[in-house]
Short mmCIF file of C-alpha atoms in Angstrom, two decimals:
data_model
loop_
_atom_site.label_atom_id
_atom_site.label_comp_id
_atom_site.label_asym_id
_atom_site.label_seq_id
_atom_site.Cartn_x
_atom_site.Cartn_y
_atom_site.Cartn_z
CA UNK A 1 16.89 -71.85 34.13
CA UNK A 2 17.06 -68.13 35.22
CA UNK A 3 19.08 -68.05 37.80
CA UNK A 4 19.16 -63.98 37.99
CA UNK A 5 15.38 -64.41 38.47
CA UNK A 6 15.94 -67.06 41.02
CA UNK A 7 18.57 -65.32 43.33
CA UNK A 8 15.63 -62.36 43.53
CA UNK A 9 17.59 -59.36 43.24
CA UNK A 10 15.21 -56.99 45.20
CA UNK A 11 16.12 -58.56 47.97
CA UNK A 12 20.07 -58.78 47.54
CA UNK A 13 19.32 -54.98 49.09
CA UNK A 14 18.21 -56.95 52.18
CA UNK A 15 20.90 -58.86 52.55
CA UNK A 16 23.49 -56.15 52.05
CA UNK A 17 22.13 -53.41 54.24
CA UNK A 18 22.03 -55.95 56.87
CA UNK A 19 25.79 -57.05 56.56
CA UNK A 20 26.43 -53.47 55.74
CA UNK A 21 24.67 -51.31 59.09
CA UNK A 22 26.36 -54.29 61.24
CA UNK A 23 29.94 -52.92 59.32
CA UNK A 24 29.51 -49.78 60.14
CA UNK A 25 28.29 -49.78 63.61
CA UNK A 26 31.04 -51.99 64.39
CA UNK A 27 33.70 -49.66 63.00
CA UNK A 28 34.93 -51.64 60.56
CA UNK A 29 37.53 -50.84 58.62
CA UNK A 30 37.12 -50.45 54.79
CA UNK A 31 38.88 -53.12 52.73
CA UNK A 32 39.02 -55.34 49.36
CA UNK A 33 37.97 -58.22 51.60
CA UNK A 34 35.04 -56.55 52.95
CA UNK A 35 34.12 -55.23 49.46
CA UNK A 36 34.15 -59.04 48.13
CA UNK A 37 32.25 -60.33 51.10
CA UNK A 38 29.74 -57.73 50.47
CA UNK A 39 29.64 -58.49 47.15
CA UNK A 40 29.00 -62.24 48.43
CA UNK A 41 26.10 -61.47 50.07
CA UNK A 42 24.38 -60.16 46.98
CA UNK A 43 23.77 -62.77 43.93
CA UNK A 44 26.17 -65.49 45.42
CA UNK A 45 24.13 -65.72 49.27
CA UNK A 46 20.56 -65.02 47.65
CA UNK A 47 20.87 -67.88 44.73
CA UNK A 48 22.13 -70.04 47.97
CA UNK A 49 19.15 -69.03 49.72
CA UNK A 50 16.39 -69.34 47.43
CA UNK A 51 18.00 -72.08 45.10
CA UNK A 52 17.51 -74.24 47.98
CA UNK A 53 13.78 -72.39 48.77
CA UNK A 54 12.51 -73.36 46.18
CA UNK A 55 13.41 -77.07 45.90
CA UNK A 56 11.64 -77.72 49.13
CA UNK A 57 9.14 -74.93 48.25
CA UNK A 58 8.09 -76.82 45.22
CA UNK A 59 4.25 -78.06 45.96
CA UNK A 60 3.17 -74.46 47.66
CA UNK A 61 4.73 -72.67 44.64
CA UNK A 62 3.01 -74.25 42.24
CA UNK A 63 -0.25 -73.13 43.65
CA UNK A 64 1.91 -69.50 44.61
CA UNK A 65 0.31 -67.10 41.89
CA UNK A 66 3.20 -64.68 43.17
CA UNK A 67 6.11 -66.78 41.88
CA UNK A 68 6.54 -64.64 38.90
CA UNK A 69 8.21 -61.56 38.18
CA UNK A 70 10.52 -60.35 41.38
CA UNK A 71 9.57 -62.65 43.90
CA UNK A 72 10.81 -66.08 42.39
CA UNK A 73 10.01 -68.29 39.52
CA UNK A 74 8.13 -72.20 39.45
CA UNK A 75 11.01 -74.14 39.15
CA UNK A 76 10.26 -77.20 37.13
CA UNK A 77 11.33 -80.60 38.76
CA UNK A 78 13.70 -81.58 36.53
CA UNK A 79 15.96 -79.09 37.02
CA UNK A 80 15.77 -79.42 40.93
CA UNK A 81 19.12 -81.33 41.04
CA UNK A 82 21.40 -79.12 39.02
CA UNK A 83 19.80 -76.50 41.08
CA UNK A 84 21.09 -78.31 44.51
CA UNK A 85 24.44 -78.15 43.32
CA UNK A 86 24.49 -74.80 42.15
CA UNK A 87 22.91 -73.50 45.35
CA UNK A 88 25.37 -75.02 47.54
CA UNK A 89 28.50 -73.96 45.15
CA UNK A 90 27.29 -70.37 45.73
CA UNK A 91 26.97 -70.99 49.75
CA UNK A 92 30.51 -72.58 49.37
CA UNK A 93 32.03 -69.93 47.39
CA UNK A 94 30.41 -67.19 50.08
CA UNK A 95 31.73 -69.10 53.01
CA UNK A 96 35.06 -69.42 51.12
CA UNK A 97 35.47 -65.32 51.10
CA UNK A 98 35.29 -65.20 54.44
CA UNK A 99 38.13 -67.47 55.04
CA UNK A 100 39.98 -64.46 53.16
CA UNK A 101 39.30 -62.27 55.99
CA UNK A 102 41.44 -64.70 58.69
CA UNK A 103 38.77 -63.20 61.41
CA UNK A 104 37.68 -66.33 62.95
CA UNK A 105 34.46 -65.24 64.17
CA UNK A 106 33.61 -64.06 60.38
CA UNK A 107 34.27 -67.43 59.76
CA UNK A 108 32.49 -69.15 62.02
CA UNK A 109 29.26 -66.47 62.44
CA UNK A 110 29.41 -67.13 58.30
CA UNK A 111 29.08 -71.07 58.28
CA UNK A 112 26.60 -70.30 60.85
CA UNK A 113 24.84 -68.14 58.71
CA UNK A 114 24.68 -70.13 56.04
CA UNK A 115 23.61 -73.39 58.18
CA UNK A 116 20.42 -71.50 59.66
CA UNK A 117 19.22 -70.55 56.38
CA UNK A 118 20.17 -73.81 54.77
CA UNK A 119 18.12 -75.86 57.20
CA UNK A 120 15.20 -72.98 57.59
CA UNK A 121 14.00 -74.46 54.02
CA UNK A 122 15.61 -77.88 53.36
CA UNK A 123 14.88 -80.90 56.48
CA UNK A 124 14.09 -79.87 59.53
CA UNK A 125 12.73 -77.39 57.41
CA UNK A 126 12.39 -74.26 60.33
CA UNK A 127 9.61 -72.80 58.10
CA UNK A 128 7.44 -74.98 58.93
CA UNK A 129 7.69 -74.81 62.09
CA UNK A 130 4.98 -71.80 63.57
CA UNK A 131 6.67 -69.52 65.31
CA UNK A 132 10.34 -70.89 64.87
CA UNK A 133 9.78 -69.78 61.44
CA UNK A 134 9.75 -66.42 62.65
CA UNK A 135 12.57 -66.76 65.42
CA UNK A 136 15.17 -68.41 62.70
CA UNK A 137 14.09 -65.65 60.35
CA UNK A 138 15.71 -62.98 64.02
CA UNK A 139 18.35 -65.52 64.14
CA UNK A 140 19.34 -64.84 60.51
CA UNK A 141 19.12 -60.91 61.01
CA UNK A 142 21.34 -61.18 64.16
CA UNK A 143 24.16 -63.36 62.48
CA UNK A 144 24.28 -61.43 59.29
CA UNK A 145 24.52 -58.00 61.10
CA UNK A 146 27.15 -60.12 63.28
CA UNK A 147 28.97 -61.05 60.53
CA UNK A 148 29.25 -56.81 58.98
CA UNK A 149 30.07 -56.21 63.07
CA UNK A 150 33.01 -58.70 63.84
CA UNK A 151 35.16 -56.47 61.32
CA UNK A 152 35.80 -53.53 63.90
CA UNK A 153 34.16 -55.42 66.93
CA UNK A 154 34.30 -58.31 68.87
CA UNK A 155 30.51 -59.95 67.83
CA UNK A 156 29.83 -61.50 70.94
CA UNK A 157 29.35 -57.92 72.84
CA UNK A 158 26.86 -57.08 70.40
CA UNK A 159 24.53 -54.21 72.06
CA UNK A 160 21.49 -55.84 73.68
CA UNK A 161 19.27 -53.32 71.57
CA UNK A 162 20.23 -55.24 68.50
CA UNK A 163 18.16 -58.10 70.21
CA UNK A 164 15.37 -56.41 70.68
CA UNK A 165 16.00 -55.10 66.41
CA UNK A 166 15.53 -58.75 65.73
CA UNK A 167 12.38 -59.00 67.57
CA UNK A 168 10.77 -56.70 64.61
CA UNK A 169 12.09 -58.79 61.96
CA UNK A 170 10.54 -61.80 63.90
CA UNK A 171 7.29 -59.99 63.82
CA UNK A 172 7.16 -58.86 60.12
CA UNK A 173 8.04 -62.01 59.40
CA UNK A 174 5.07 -63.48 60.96
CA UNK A 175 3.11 -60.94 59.55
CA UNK A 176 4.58 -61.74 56.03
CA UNK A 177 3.10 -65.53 56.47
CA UNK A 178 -0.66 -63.94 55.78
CA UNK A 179 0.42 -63.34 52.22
CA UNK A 180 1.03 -67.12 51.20
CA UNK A 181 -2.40 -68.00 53.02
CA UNK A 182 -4.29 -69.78 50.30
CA UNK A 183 -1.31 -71.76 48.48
CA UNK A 184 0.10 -72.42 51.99
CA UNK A 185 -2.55 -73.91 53.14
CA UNK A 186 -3.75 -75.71 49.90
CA UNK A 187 -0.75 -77.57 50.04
CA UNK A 188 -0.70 -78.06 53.99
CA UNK A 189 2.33 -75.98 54.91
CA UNK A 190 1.98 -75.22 58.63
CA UNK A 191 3.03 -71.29 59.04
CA UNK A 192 1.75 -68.64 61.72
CA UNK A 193 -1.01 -67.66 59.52
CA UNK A 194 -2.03 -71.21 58.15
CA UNK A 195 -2.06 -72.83 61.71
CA UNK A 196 -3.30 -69.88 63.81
CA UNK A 197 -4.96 -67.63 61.24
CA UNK A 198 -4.61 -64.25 59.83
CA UNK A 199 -6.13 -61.95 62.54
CA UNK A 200 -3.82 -63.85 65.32
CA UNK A 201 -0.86 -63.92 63.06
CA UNK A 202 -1.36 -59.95 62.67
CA UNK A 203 -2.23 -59.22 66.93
CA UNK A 204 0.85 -61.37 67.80
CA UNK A 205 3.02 -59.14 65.29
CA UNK A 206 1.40 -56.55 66.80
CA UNK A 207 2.41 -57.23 70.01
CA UNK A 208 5.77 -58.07 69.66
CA UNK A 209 6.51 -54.48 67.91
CA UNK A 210 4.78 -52.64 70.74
CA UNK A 211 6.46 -54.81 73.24
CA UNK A 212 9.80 -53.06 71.33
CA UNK A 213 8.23 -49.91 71.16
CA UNK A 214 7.20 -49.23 74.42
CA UNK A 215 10.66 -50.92 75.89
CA UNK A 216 12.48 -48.06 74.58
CA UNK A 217 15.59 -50.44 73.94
CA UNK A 218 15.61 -48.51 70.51
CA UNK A 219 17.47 -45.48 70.46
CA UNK A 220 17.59 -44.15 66.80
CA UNK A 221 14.46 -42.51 65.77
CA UNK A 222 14.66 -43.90 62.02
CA UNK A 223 13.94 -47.42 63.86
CA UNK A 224 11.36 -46.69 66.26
CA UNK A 225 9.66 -44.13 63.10
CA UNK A 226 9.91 -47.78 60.69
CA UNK A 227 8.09 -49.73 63.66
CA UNK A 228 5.16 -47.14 64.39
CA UNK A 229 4.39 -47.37 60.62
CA UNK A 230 4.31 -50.88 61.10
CA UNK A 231 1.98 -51.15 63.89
CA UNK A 232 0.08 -48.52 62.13
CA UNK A 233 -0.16 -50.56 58.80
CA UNK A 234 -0.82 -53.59 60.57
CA UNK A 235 -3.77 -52.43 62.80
CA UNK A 236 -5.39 -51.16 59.75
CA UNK A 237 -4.96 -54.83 58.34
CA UNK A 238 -6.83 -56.27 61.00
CA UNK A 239 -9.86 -54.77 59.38
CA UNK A 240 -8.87 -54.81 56.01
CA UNK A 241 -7.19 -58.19 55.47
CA UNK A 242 -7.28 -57.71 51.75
CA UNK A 243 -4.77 -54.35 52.16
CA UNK A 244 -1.95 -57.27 53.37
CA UNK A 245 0.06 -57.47 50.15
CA UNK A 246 -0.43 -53.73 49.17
CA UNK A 247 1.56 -52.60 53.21
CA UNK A 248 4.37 -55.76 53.01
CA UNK A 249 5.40 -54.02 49.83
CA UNK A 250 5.38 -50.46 51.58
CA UNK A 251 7.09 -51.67 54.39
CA UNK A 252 10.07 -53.18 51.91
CA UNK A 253 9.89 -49.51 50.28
CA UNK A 254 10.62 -47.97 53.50
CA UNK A 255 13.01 -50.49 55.04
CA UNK A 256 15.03 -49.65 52.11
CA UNK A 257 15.00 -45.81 52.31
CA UNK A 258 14.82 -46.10 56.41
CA UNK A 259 18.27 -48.12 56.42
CA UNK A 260 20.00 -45.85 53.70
CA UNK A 261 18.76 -42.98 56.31
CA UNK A 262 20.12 -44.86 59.30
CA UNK A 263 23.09 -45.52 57.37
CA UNK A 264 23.89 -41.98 56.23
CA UNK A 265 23.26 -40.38 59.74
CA UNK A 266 25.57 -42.96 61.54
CA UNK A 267 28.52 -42.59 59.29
#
């Protein structure tokens, strides 16, 4: 078992910007325990979150010709058990750090966390549920950030824009279900795409980022730049389904370099 492969480290820069930009808009103060709860949220919180992704994922991966490489591995059945336990160690050991912190909503917003994405792949298994798939996916964004925030601020005055900031990862979410299609719906796993179909998937994305867009809730330039490319990239999809896999990896490129941008300019 590769369990560096199964954590999938590209996306430990997810995880961290995330808990990071809700840090430092929330004037947090820098500290050891922040630096190990950061640290948390990088192999620890991913091998969590896809250990247990890819138990339940098991029958769509193995038809998943992308679960190689970056994005994941096929994990064999036999090892699904010691996986389990491994998985839920990590979560343990990440919701154990924040008990370090003695900031009771880190606490809690981190056991929350960690129960959203638990049950987003294991029974009730959100995933599969079109649309809530997308909405738990907002839900995860909002606590994470929530969790970086509560060290300067109190998490439950969050900014309402940050709302509307979870509405685009809602949408690109939903627009990310058009790239497991095929395997999704070989093995009859009901998603946005597989239910509803691509073109729908990509007008109701669509929608939902102009709906932000237009609402001007966004104030930072770096944000409302990020969504114009992705209304731009997923118009031109509409016509050119095939492009799908090509813009979701230009879209990770840029959420990377657009949140070290936001980033630098707010500090």
């Amino acid at each position: 078992m590769n369990l560096l492969k199964l954590s999938r480290p590209v996306f430990w820069i997810v995880f961290i910007v995330v808990f990071t930009a809700g840090f430092v808009v929330g004037k947090g103060t820098f500290s050891v325990i922040f630096l190990l709860q950061l640290l948390s949220f990088s192999f620890p919180f991913s091998l969590f979150v896809f250990g247990i992704n890819d138990i339940y994922d098991y029958k769509t991966d193995l038809l998943n010709p992308r679960k190689k490489n970056i994005e994941g591995i096929k994990l064999q059945k036999k090892h699904h058990k010691d996986i389990k336990i491994i998985s839920l160690v990590a979560g343990a050991l990440v919701l154990l750090i924040s008990f370090f912190t003695f900031n009771v909503q880190t606490i809690i917003l981190t056991f929350l966390l960690l129960m959203v994405m638990y049950i987003y792949s294991a029974p009730p298994r959100l995933k599969e549920i079109p649309f809530l798939d997308s909405i738990s996916n907002g839900i995860m964004f909002l606590l994470l950030f929530s969790v970086g925030y509560s060290y300067g601020s109190d998490s439950f005055t969050l900014h309402h824009s940050l709302f509307f900031a979870a509405l685009i990862v809602v949408a690109i979410h939903a627009y990310t279900t058009i790239l497991d299609y095929e395997p999704d719906k070989k093995a009859n796993v009901k998603t946005m795409a597989t239910v509803f179909g691509k073109k729908f998937t990509v007008v109701v994305s669509l929608a939902m980022l102009l709906f932000v867009l237009l609402s001007g809730q966004i104030q930072s330039w770096i944000i409302n730049a990020y969504i114009l490319l992705c209304i731009l990239l997923m118009f031109i999809s509409l016509f050119y389904m095939h492009l799908v896999k090509l813009f979701i990896k230009a879209l990770f490129v840029f959420f990377v370099i657009g949140a070290a941008c936001f980033l630098i300019f707010f500090l």
